XYZ file of C-alpha atoms in Angstrom:
726
model
C 9.033 10.828 -33.531
C 5.783 11.708 -35.306
C 4.331 9.818 -38.222
C 5.327 10.989 -41.719
C 3.240 13.872 -42.997
C 1.949 14.722 -39.535
C 2.459 17.641 -37.218
C 3.455 17.054 -33.614
C 1.395 19.348 -31.447
C 0.280 19.988 -27.902
C -3.154 19.434 -26.454
C -4.018 23.058 -27.095
C -4.544 22.206 -30.759
C -7.617 20.137 -29.794
C -9.124 22.755 -27.530
C -11.250 24.868 -29.942
C -12.913 21.934 -31.696
C -13.464 19.853 -28.536
C -14.844 22.850 -26.627
C -17.439 23.378 -29.380
C -18.361 19.683 -29.209
C -18.814 19.765 -25.444
C -21.073 22.822 -25.600
C -23.181 21.069 -28.224
C -23.390 17.945 -26.065
C -24.867 20.018 -23.227
C -27.915 20.712 -25.416
C -28.259 17.132 -26.675
C -31.191 15.257 -25.149
C -31.045 11.724 -26.497
C -28.170 9.282 -26.746
C -28.641 9.240 -30.529
C -28.030 12.995 -30.664
C -24.857 12.659 -28.581
C -23.556 9.814 -30.726
C -24.224 11.824 -33.903
C -22.458 14.920 -32.569
C -19.336 12.935 -31.649
C -19.371 11.145 -35.010
C -19.590 14.494 -36.835
C -16.768 15.856 -34.667
C -14.581 12.909 -35.667
C -15.367 13.511 -39.349
C -14.149 17.075 -38.876
C -10.985 16.221 -36.930
C -10.164 13.278 -39.199
C -10.500 15.544 -42.199
C -7.899 18.059 -41.069
C -5.105 18.515 -43.570
C -2.584 17.330 -41.013
C -3.069 15.103 -37.989
C -2.374 16.358 -34.490
C 0.161 13.629 -33.814
C 1.344 12.329 -30.483
C 5.139 11.949 -30.237
C 6.657 8.486 -30.353
C 7.526 6.950 -26.990
C 11.196 7.782 -26.355
C 13.632 4.897 -26.663
C 15.009 3.285 -23.535
C 11.967 3.768 -21.310
C 11.048 0.998 -18.871
C 7.781 -0.832 -19.632
C 5.564 -2.910 -17.363
C 2.883 -5.492 -18.237
C 4.324 -5.990 -21.735
C 6.633 -8.486 -23.373
C 8.663 -5.643 -24.875
C 8.564 -1.896 -25.449
C 5.704 -0.503 -27.525
C 5.801 1.862 -30.496
C 2.932 4.241 -31.248
C 3.463 4.019 -34.997
C 4.199 0.294 -35.230
C 2.461 -1.680 -32.509
C -0.460 0.705 -31.951
C -1.201 1.420 -35.593
C -4.836 0.463 -36.211
C -5.866 0.905 -32.562
C -7.848 3.487 -30.671
C -5.483 4.215 -27.806
C -6.078 5.906 -24.474
C -3.002 7.429 -22.885
C -3.494 7.775 -19.134
C -1.036 10.326 -17.749
C -0.924 9.476 -14.046
C 1.229 9.385 -10.941
C 0.504 6.603 -8.504
C 0.248 8.716 -5.343
C -2.556 10.884 -6.734
C -6.049 10.136 -5.375
C -7.624 11.633 -8.514
C -5.592 9.213 -10.650
C -6.733 6.348 -8.434
C -10.338 7.464 -8.953
C -9.939 7.165 -12.757
C -8.727 3.548 -12.627
C -12.199 1.978 -12.094
C -13.397 3.833 -15.222
C -10.474 2.414 -17.196
C -11.072 -1.080 -15.779
C -14.731 -0.865 -16.853
C -13.713 0.274 -20.345
C -11.249 -2.619 -20.658
C -14.013 -5.050 -19.726
C -16.194 -3.575 -22.479
C -13.621 -3.389 -25.299
C -10.459 -5.432 -25.789
C -7.447 -5.051 -28.075
C -9.278 -7.383 -30.464
C -12.044 -4.771 -30.636
C -9.366 -2.206 -31.426
C -8.839 -0.554 -28.027
C -5.693 -0.352 -25.940
C -4.992 1.655 -22.798
C -1.426 2.708 -22.003
C -0.529 4.211 -18.648
C 2.102 6.937 -18.956
C 3.538 7.280 -15.471
C 4.727 10.856 -14.999
C 6.021 11.163 -11.447
C 5.363 13.992 -9.025
C 7.689 12.767 -6.255
C 11.265 11.526 -6.865
C 10.368 8.214 -5.207
C 7.737 7.644 -7.895
C 10.334 7.669 -10.659
C 11.779 4.369 -9.431
C 10.430 1.540 -11.561
C 10.260 -0.946 -8.660
C 7.910 1.427 -6.829
C 5.758 1.752 -9.953
C 5.673 -2.059 -10.162
C 4.264 -2.152 -6.637
C 1.603 0.407 -7.567
C 0.680 -1.535 -10.722
C 0.129 -4.615 -8.568
C -1.586 -2.735 -5.735
C -4.141 -1.125 -8.048
C -4.559 -4.190 -10.304
C -3.467 -2.339 -13.442
C -3.438 -4.863 -16.280
C -2.693 -2.633 -19.282
C 0.804 -1.584 -20.409
C 2.499 1.100 -18.327
C 5.565 3.097 -19.350
C 7.795 4.887 -16.853
C 8.287 8.339 -18.380
C 10.495 9.355 -15.459
C 11.654 12.592 -17.095
C 8.082 13.479 -18.153
C 9.193 13.983 -21.750
C 5.778 13.125 -23.251
C 4.061 15.202 -20.560
C 6.148 18.222 -21.548
C 5.922 17.753 -25.313
C 2.139 17.552 -25.173
C 1.958 20.312 -22.540
C -0.011 18.170 -20.122
C -0.696 20.169 -16.971
C -2.769 18.008 -14.649
C -2.922 14.533 -13.088
C -4.828 12.641 -14.377
C -5.084 13.516 -18.063
C -6.510 11.080 -20.620
C -5.705 11.489 -24.313
C -7.630 9.426 -26.870
C -5.741 8.642 -30.069
C -6.974 7.438 -33.430
C -5.396 4.543 -35.371
C -2.671 6.785 -36.887
C -1.457 8.136 -33.546
C -3.673 11.169 -34.182
C -5.022 12.966 -31.126
C -8.814 13.042 -30.964
C -9.889 13.994 -27.436
C -8.477 14.923 -24.060
C -10.130 14.563 -20.640
C -8.566 16.402 -17.717
C -9.158 15.379 -14.109
C -11.521 12.730 -12.759
C -15.260 12.216 -13.109
C -15.541 11.885 -16.907
C -16.647 8.267 -17.206
C -19.656 9.013 -19.433
C -17.577 11.093 -21.848
C -14.792 8.508 -21.815
C -17.191 5.745 -22.854
C -18.986 7.991 -25.379
C -15.830 9.227 -27.102
C -14.182 5.791 -27.137
C -17.184 3.867 -28.446
C -17.856 6.333 -31.268
C -14.148 6.486 -32.202
C -14.084 2.686 -32.502
C -17.245 2.741 -34.641
C -16.018 5.621 -36.825
C -12.693 4.018 -37.683
C -14.186 0.542 -37.977
C -16.611 1.927 -40.578
C -13.541 3.074 -42.513
C -11.688 -0.225 -42.206
C -8.857 1.312 -40.195
C -9.171 -0.834 -37.032
C -6.867 -3.848 -36.661
C -7.654 -6.746 -34.344
C -4.030 -7.780 -33.702
C -3.134 -8.578 -30.097
C -0.499 -6.702 -28.135
C 1.987 -8.835 -26.198
C 0.775 -8.463 -22.610
C 2.832 -9.987 -19.795
C 1.334 -9.086 -16.443
C 3.810 -8.221 -13.716
C 1.527 -9.773 -11.082
C 1.840 -13.202 -12.724
C 5.550 -13.302 -11.854
C 5.057 -12.872 -8.107
C 4.813 -15.637 -5.507
C 1.891 -15.534 -3.071
C 2.523 -14.104 0.394
C 0.684 -13.973 3.734
C 0.226 -10.201 3.405
C -0.088 -8.111 0.258
C 0.488 -4.359 0.541
C -0.797 -4.006 4.107
C -1.876 -0.368 4.404
C -2.675 0.162 8.083
C -2.404 -1.564 11.448
C -3.910 -0.801 14.840
C -3.671 -2.197 18.370
C -6.587 -3.476 20.424
C -5.524 -2.107 23.820
C -8.117 -4.218 25.632
C -7.135 -7.641 24.314
C -3.869 -9.024 23.055
C -4.620 -8.391 19.375
C -3.727 -6.390 16.282
C -5.999 -5.462 13.388
C -4.328 -5.379 9.969
C -5.733 -3.918 6.767
C -4.373 -6.499 4.306
C -5.114 -4.072 1.504
C -3.857 -6.036 -1.503
C -5.839 -9.108 -0.412
C -8.948 -6.934 0.157
C -9.476 -8.189 3.667
C -9.140 -7.419 7.377
C -7.060 -9.658 9.638
C -7.446 -9.851 13.403
C -4.301 -11.457 14.779
C -2.861 -12.228 18.181
C 0.355 -10.424 18.896
C 2.336 -13.543 18.091
C 0.961 -13.226 14.528
C -1.573 -16.066 14.737
C -4.745 -15.210 12.847
C -7.958 -15.155 14.834
C -10.230 -13.804 12.068
C -9.759 -13.291 8.334
C -12.635 -11.210 6.947
C -13.069 -10.620 3.209
C -10.748 -11.323 0.273
C -8.985 -12.522 -1.668
C -10.857 -10.641 -4.417
C -12.422 -7.176 -4.198
C -16.146 -6.804 -3.638
C -18.823 -4.923 -1.713
C -20.974 -7.192 0.394
C -22.220 -7.056 3.984
C -23.186 -10.086 6.051
C -21.465 -12.928 7.863
C -17.676 -13.068 7.801
C -17.508 -15.861 5.228
C -19.536 -13.837 2.700
C -18.381 -10.254 3.349
C -16.061 -8.464 0.922
C -14.006 -5.248 0.822
C -12.145 -3.283 -1.849
C -8.626 -2.149 -0.897
C -9.398 -1.313 2.747
C -7.030 1.078 4.528
C -7.652 2.613 7.964
C -8.886 0.463 10.864
C -10.016 1.369 14.396
C -11.135 -1.064 17.105
C -13.211 -0.466 20.246
C -15.252 -2.902 22.333
C -15.012 -5.773 19.814
C -16.151 -3.456 17.015
C -13.805 -2.640 14.136
C -14.422 0.355 11.867
C -12.851 0.120 8.409
C -12.089 2.755 5.794
C -13.145 0.655 2.795
C -11.308 2.979 0.457
C -12.154 1.916 -3.082
C -15.751 1.117 -2.156
C -16.071 4.650 -0.735
C -17.586 3.219 2.443
C -17.072 3.022 6.190
C -17.707 -0.562 7.303
C -18.390 -1.960 10.764
C -17.148 -5.392 11.840
C -18.849 -6.891 14.891
C -16.469 -9.543 16.227
C -19.028 -10.998 18.653
C -21.838 -11.353 16.107
C -19.304 -12.088 13.313
C -21.154 -9.709 11.000
C -20.097 -6.890 8.649
C -22.327 -3.881 7.936
C -22.052 -0.486 6.241
C -22.314 2.621 8.421
C -21.376 5.371 5.934
C -21.280 5.771 2.166
C -23.403 4.441 -0.680
C -20.737 2.477 -2.573
C -20.274 5.155 -5.237
C -17.686 7.921 -5.101
C -19.308 11.050 -3.708
C -18.610 14.693 -4.509
C -20.489 16.225 -1.564
C -18.117 18.353 0.525
C -20.571 19.233 3.307
C -22.394 16.050 4.354
C -24.932 15.975 7.142
C -27.073 13.020 6.100
C -27.324 9.726 7.941
C -24.211 7.680 7.269
C -25.714 4.982 5.061
C -27.311 7.707 2.893
C -24.274 10.003 2.733
C -21.952 9.649 -0.308
C -18.278 9.836 0.627
C -15.004 9.702 -1.331
C -11.976 7.473 -0.710
C -11.757 7.388 3.096
C -8.140 6.558 3.925
C -7.928 6.380 7.713
C -10.196 6.310 10.773
C -9.747 6.875 14.500
C -12.347 6.930 17.260
C -12.672 9.522 20.012
C -14.961 11.295 22.449
C -16.953 14.451 21.784
C -16.229 15.782 25.271
C -14.413 15.049 28.554
C -17.652 14.021 30.217
C -18.306 11.271 27.644
C -17.414 7.770 28.866
C -17.095 5.852 25.569
C -15.932 6.867 22.117
C -18.846 8.457 20.276
C -17.140 9.922 17.189
C -15.311 8.275 14.310
C -12.920 10.729 12.677
C -12.291 10.054 8.970
C -9.405 11.152 6.737
C -11.429 11.722 3.559
C -8.608 11.676 1.025
C -10.921 11.912 -1.988
C -12.316 15.323 -1.046
C -9.228 16.537 0.877
C -11.116 16.891 4.148
C -11.544 15.549 7.680
C -15.022 14.150 8.339
C -16.837 12.813 11.390
C -19.349 9.995 11.866
C -21.444 10.254 15.034
C -21.464 6.853 16.738
C -23.904 8.285 19.269
C -25.824 11.527 19.578
C -23.450 14.360 20.433
C -21.880 17.543 19.199
C -18.755 18.648 17.365
C -16.881 21.881 18.141
C -19.049 24.888 17.219
C -21.890 22.560 16.135
C -25.378 21.992 17.472
C -26.474 18.621 18.821
C -26.196 15.963 16.102
C -28.113 12.708 15.780
C -26.456 9.318 16.003
C -25.328 8.199 12.544
C -24.813 11.701 11.128
C -21.835 11.880 8.751
C -20.436 15.309 7.906
C -17.419 17.453 7.128
C -15.444 18.695 10.160
C -12.469 20.491 8.607
C -11.266 21.355 5.116
C -12.799 23.393 2.312
C -12.430 20.582 -0.214
C -9.843 22.547 -2.185
C -6.545 20.709 -2.571
C -4.281 23.028 -0.596
C -1.850 23.286 2.293
C -3.858 26.009 4.021
C -3.992 26.475 7.783
C -6.784 28.526 9.277
C -8.490 29.221 12.601
C -11.780 28.451 10.862
C -11.854 24.714 10.043
C -14.023 25.082 6.927
C -11.575 27.579 5.410
C -8.553 25.369 5.910
C -7.299 23.218 3.044
C -5.818 19.732 2.952
C -4.207 17.723 0.154
C -5.102 14.069 0.412
C -5.053 13.534 4.197
C -4.045 9.902 4.671
C -3.333 9.261 8.353
C -4.952 10.214 11.670
C -4.050 9.921 15.321
C -5.788 11.306 18.378
C -4.326 13.091 21.402
C -7.405 13.897 23.467
C -5.526 14.848 26.638
C -4.476 18.393 27.526
C -2.558 20.340 26.450
C -2.847 18.746 23.014
C -6.555 17.990 22.613
C -6.215 17.569 18.853
C -6.143 15.299 15.857
C -2.731 14.774 14.266
C -2.944 14.462 10.484
C -0.406 13.463 7.858
C -1.358 15.297 4.680
C 0.302 13.262 1.980
C 0.206 15.486 -1.108
C 1.438 18.556 0.783
C 4.001 16.387 2.624
C 3.076 17.921 5.962
C 2.029 17.020 9.480
C -0.917 19.137 10.681
C -3.147 19.435 13.747
C -6.874 20.055 14.106
C -8.018 21.352 17.483
C -10.829 19.395 19.121
C -11.848 22.549 20.993
C -12.498 24.903 18.082
C -11.434 23.078 14.893
C -8.482 25.359 14.177
C -6.033 23.814 11.702
C -2.333 24.406 12.350
C 1.007 23.419 10.844
C 3.416 21.133 12.667
C 6.140 19.967 10.260
C 7.035 19.850 6.564
C 5.755 21.727 3.527
C 6.088 25.474 3.152
C 4.141 28.675 3.752
C 2.587 29.063 0.280
C -0.695 27.107 0.609
C -0.792 26.417 -3.130
C 2.692 24.869 -3.321
C 2.273 21.104 -3.046
C 5.834 20.432 -4.219
C 7.671 21.382 -1.010
C 8.910 17.884 -0.231
C 12.257 16.290 0.598
C 14.059 14.340 3.287
C 15.377 16.847 5.814
C 15.371 16.649 9.587
C 14.583 20.004 11.133
C 12.119 22.188 12.978
C 8.668 23.035 11.640
C 8.754 24.305 8.080
C 12.476 23.553 7.772
C 11.771 19.834 8.061
C 10.882 18.081 4.825
C 8.885 14.890 4.284
C 7.848 13.023 1.126
C 4.220 11.822 0.916
C 3.730 10.632 4.529
C 0.843 8.191 4.990
C 0.805 7.091 8.633
C 0.924 8.677 12.071
C 0.533 7.556 15.697
C 0.689 9.341 19.051
C 2.911 8.140 21.899
C 1.025 9.362 24.962
C 3.734 8.175 27.336
C 6.560 10.136 25.697
C 4.460 12.967 24.186
C 5.921 12.180 20.763
C 4.413 11.649 17.350
C 5.657 8.890 15.016
C 5.257 9.412 11.269
C 5.482 6.919 8.401
C 7.409 9.086 5.918
C 6.371 6.754 3.149
C 8.245 7.912 0.060
C 11.434 8.468 2.072
C 11.106 4.884 3.386
C 11.627 6.094 6.941
C 9.941 6.332 10.299
C 10.291 9.822 11.755
C 9.484 11.271 15.143
C 8.023 14.720 15.789
C 8.013 16.577 19.108
C 4.810 18.656 18.924
C 6.088 20.999 21.622
C 9.233 22.038 19.749
C 8.094 21.008 16.211
C 11.398 19.163 15.837
C 11.197 16.350 13.255
C 13.978 13.748 13.105
C 14.632 10.343 11.555
C 14.021 7.445 13.929
C 14.499 4.446 11.625
C 15.318 3.684 8.004
C 18.195 4.589 5.713
C 16.167 6.106 2.886
C 16.716 3.035 0.712
C 13.636 1.106 -0.406
C 14.668 -2.361 0.744
C 14.041 -4.964 3.422
C 16.905 -5.191 5.901
C 16.556 -6.056 9.580
C 19.624 -4.255 10.869
C 21.203 -4.346 14.297
C 19.753 -0.908 14.986
C 16.916 1.375 13.836
C 19.182 3.370 11.551
C 20.480 0.238 9.791
C 17.020 -1.263 9.213
C 15.142 -0.427 6.035
C 11.528 -0.094 4.882
C 9.679 0.203 1.578
C 6.893 2.789 1.505
C 5.561 2.160 5.030
C 1.914 3.230 5.078
C 0.668 2.872 8.641
C 1.789 2.515 12.230
C 0.473 2.175 15.763
C 1.902 1.967 19.254
C 1.297 -0.693 21.881
C 2.627 -2.497 24.960
C 2.676 0.666 27.071
C 4.634 2.494 24.358
C 7.349 -0.169 24.103
C 6.527 -1.463 20.619
C 5.802 0.409 17.421
C 4.017 -1.698 14.783
C 4.682 -0.626 11.189
C 2.711 -1.624 8.093
C 5.719 -1.909 5.771
C 3.496 -1.805 2.731
C 5.732 -2.632 -0.231
C 7.624 -5.256 1.771
C 4.286 -6.994 2.517
C 5.098 -7.186 6.218
C 4.225 -5.876 9.648
C 7.469 -4.827 11.295
C 7.841 -4.516 15.063
C 10.108 -1.757 16.403
C 11.135 -2.102 20.034
C 11.523 1.494 21.211
C 13.559 0.426 24.235
C 16.071 -1.994 22.705
C 16.091 -0.171 19.320
C 15.682 -3.443 17.397
C 13.371 -4.326 14.497
C 11.730 -7.692 13.832
C 9.031 -9.053 11.511
C 5.657 -10.181 12.829
C 4.974 -13.680 11.448
C 1.403 -13.996 10.141
C 0.081 -17.536 10.262
C -2.915 -19.716 10.998
C -3.133 -21.965 14.055
C -2.049 -24.946 11.964
C 1.076 -23.028 10.851
C -0.114 -23.194 7.248
C 0.570 -20.271 4.943
C -2.251 -17.816 4.722
C -2.791 -17.432 1.025
C -2.340 -19.089 -2.291
C -1.671 -22.593 -3.544
C 1.858 -22.880 -2.140
C 3.663 -26.098 -2.881
C 4.951 -28.043 0.127
C 8.418 -26.750 -0.601
C 7.239 -23.130 -0.536
C 5.376 -23.688 2.705
C 8.720 -24.383 4.339
C 10.369 -21.277 2.933
C 11.463 -19.175 5.893
C 12.510 -15.535 6.148
C 16.161 -14.634 6.191
C 17.862 -14.287 9.536
C 17.945 -10.735 10.874
C 21.167 -8.905 10.200
C 21.627 -8.625 13.961
C 21.429 -12.409 14.489
C 24.549 -13.826 16.154
C 26.701 -16.244 14.165
C 28.626 -18.983 15.978
C 31.327 -20.977 14.187
C 31.769 -24.413 15.738
C 34.963 -26.447 15.918
C 35.538 -28.674 12.870
C 34.182 -32.217 13.045
C 35.615 -35.220 11.223
C 33.020 -37.509 9.653
C 33.001 -40.483 7.299
C 30.499 -41.392 4.550
C 27.392 -43.014 5.991
C 28.012 -41.667 9.498
C 25.154 -39.900 11.338
C 25.957 -36.667 13.154
C 23.669 -35.267 15.834
C 23.241 -31.650 16.904
C 21.446 -30.925 20.182
C 19.785 -27.517 20.540
C 20.380 -25.957 23.962
C 19.024 -22.428 23.728
C 18.010 -20.275 26.702
C 15.386 -17.548 26.501
C 15.524 -14.353 28.583
C 14.002 -14.699 32.032
C 10.297 -13.983 32.207
C 9.630 -15.167 28.660
C 8.185 -18.234 26.975
C 7.899 -19.634 23.457
C 4.964 -18.120 21.610
C 2.223 -20.709 21.314
C 1.366 -21.547 17.716
C 4.189 -19.479 16.232
C 6.540 -21.368 13.901
C 9.766 -21.498 15.983
C 11.978 -23.723 13.887
C 15.393 -24.779 12.616
C 16.621 -25.487 9.105
C 19.768 -26.713 7.404
C 21.645 -25.310 4.446
C 24.999 -26.041 2.808
C 25.739 -23.380 0.234
C 27.976 -24.752 -2.510
C 27.679 -28.265 -1.075
C 23.997 -28.998 -1.531
C 24.836 -32.680 -2.054
C 25.298 -32.864 1.716
C 21.537 -32.431 2.273
C 20.346 -34.935 -0.307
C 17.739 -37.186 1.319
C 17.928 -35.349 4.671
C 15.193 -33.733 6.739
C 16.135 -30.093 6.169
C 13.905 -28.385 8.749
C 11.796 -28.913 11.833
C 9.779 -27.184 14.529
C 10.787 -26.231 18.063
C 7.718 -26.842 20.192
C 9.198 -26.603 23.688
C 12.179 -24.796 25.168
C 12.446 -27.454 27.870
C 12.562 -30.305 25.348
C 14.484 -29.024 22.365
C 14.994 -31.275 19.337
C 18.111 -33.135 18.266
C 18.947 -32.583 14.607
C 20.359 -35.526 12.662
C 22.486 -35.452 9.520
C 23.703 -38.590 7.759
C 26.802 -38.018 5.643
C 26.015 -39.258 2.086
C 27.807 -42.338 0.832
C 29.037 -40.524 -2.289
C 30.663 -37.344 -1.019
C 31.563 -34.778 -3.683
C 34.053 -32.902 -1.533
C 36.374 -33.589 1.379
C 35.377 -30.360 3.107
C 31.977 -28.739 3.585
C 30.249 -26.280 5.867
C 26.833 -27.075 7.297
C 24.712 -24.093 8.389
C 22.037 -24.514 11.051
C 19.682 -21.525 11.283
C 17.282 -21.216 14.193
C 14.253 -18.948 14.602
C 12.636 -18.494 18.013
C 9.383 -16.620 18.565
C 8.845 -15.778 22.201
C 6.716 -13.517 24.397
C 6.871 -12.108 27.872
C 5.061 -14.353 30.334
C 2.010 -12.076 30.282
C 2.153 -12.044 26.439
C 2.318 -8.247 26.428
C 5.337 -8.164 24.113
C 6.393 -10.681 21.471
C 9.765 -10.956 19.744
C 11.526 -12.982 17.077
C 15.217 -13.888 17.435
C 17.503 -15.843 15.167
C 20.913 -17.448 15.403
C 23.232 -19.119 12.905
C 25.537 -22.033 13.755
C 28.144 -23.012 11.142
C 29.712 -26.458 11.403
C 32.845 -27.151 9.307
C 33.023 -30.808 8.244
C 36.128 -32.771 7.264
C 35.227 -35.901 5.311
C 37.547 -38.876 5.851
C 37.513 -42.560 4.909
C 38.488 -43.492 8.469
C 35.446 -44.739 10.346
C 34.800 -42.401 13.295
C 32.575 -44.673 15.362
C 29.949 -43.251 17.680
C 30.396 -39.558 18.460
C 28.650 -37.449 21.068
C 26.032 -34.946 19.862
C 27.320 -31.457 19.121
C 25.685 -29.024 21.520
C 24.297 -25.821 20.002
C 24.304 -23.506 23.003
C 23.270 -19.874 23.220
C 21.657 -17.586 25.795
C 19.469 -14.818 24.311
């Protein structure tokens, strides 16, 4: 609903006046001239007979970061308001967020400014408020956000592009619009002069808006939105981009942390591990104790030397670049939102990887960084350190072409390399076109593999359909990895919450794991297990295990491709302490739920009297050729749902340090029993590896012990044996 006496109009009503202003600003030399021109423009627009009014927010919309819903003509009266029309998958929208953060640090609601994010989804998955909550946390959005799932405001105002910023005056009157990214100077100019103009007229109010940040309601966790994961095939390690904690973790395959580099806050600093910082890192590649990192929101490629324990910058200048050609030395070459990296060789005669391939999401291209002097397909000899475009015109398209520079990508977000014949290509998941593509390493030709459609300009051909080639449909895939043993490609179909598998020979794309529900279930099979926007994956253990960065579940999941089971990789320090945050002692002992596939054994009822001590002896057998994982928190814990009085004063949990000397669990029946019957649950987690530590697993089991409380003294009873063979 518009304000009384106002006309509700689209953005087109601003176009003539704002276009004249922007032409005049091109001729302005000094800041004083620019300020005066904007001030005069506001006098003109403010003097119109009727305001160009923004519609009221529709009733019933879901709001984030606020105590309650917000009204344009009640709560925002007396404020200069910036409406940010965005969708959280869009790289251009992500690029605008630092500008909005900077503006919020300059002006507060007390100064008269408020920013409101109007989330207008592109993909169906983005309409779900829980997914928007994750994005709000992931991108550290601290202003109010409304989920306009049906895009009603978008349509009423005739918005046509993500992102679009609309600046409102204190009456809900539209003043300016900024379409696309890269308008920081105009954003600050228009906002500052609007605040001054209306403050001069006494129309700015300094009342505070009730902000309640979603992030303040969340408990800390070992991982926060992990974006990517990769295997070190030389040693027994994984590298995890712990994106939400702005750091890189190097962990043993039992989950024990060897190195934690960066975090917990964003930054941009090279140096020793203890001082180095990152900003929402994504892709990681490891070779010879060197890790390369796509430091996405710093617009950098970083190098981590594990032997020297030093971090350095090898590409980018720390500012978002617009260059779509490149060719300068890496540390002098501006780049834009690198999302993934993978290393490879420039030719069959080369012994060590000498090229770092980069999914440059910000410019919709594939780039290369020369780790040694060499040549790319159809290129002359290039010096070590050169950073340049390999494929993609820079236009946001789904265009395949035999000439790599004429092809078009749309936010490429995942890379994997198949250097062997007959493939000899890069596999690419192109998130905004919802396709899987290939780039030939022989001639750079870009070809289609699965998803999307034939029209290169249609970036809305998404869905969740198994099929062949163009008949298959994906939704914003972010991760990809090549299984050299099986000649198969695994894809993190992120917004469908699934892991899919593509046969590049037949182009057949099918669902491997996930139900399509965004949840966190460890089922008894792949198809019963669930994920939540998985963003990255990698393959290890001679193609037995698939590691998945299950981003919105804040976990690394481990898929055993032979047994078809899914487990969670525990992430912990050597002292078994939690990784992050000031957990209380009680929270430190909080354990994950048992997998759905965990066996449940109901024991024979036991009679017990008040004050009596019962003993339970663990007698569990691991599979042959395995051992308990050193340092991993194998443990037991007690619960008694509905009869919590039973555990009062007890030791509710403990560790299992040796399979040959398993603990005895004691329970003393309380003197004041509140019920004559109760059920005690004993849950056990075992983390174990093959003897050579090449594969690690987590198994769980639940024992339920019915208890019958009696006044008759039972005397000394033998321990109850908890037996099971895994």
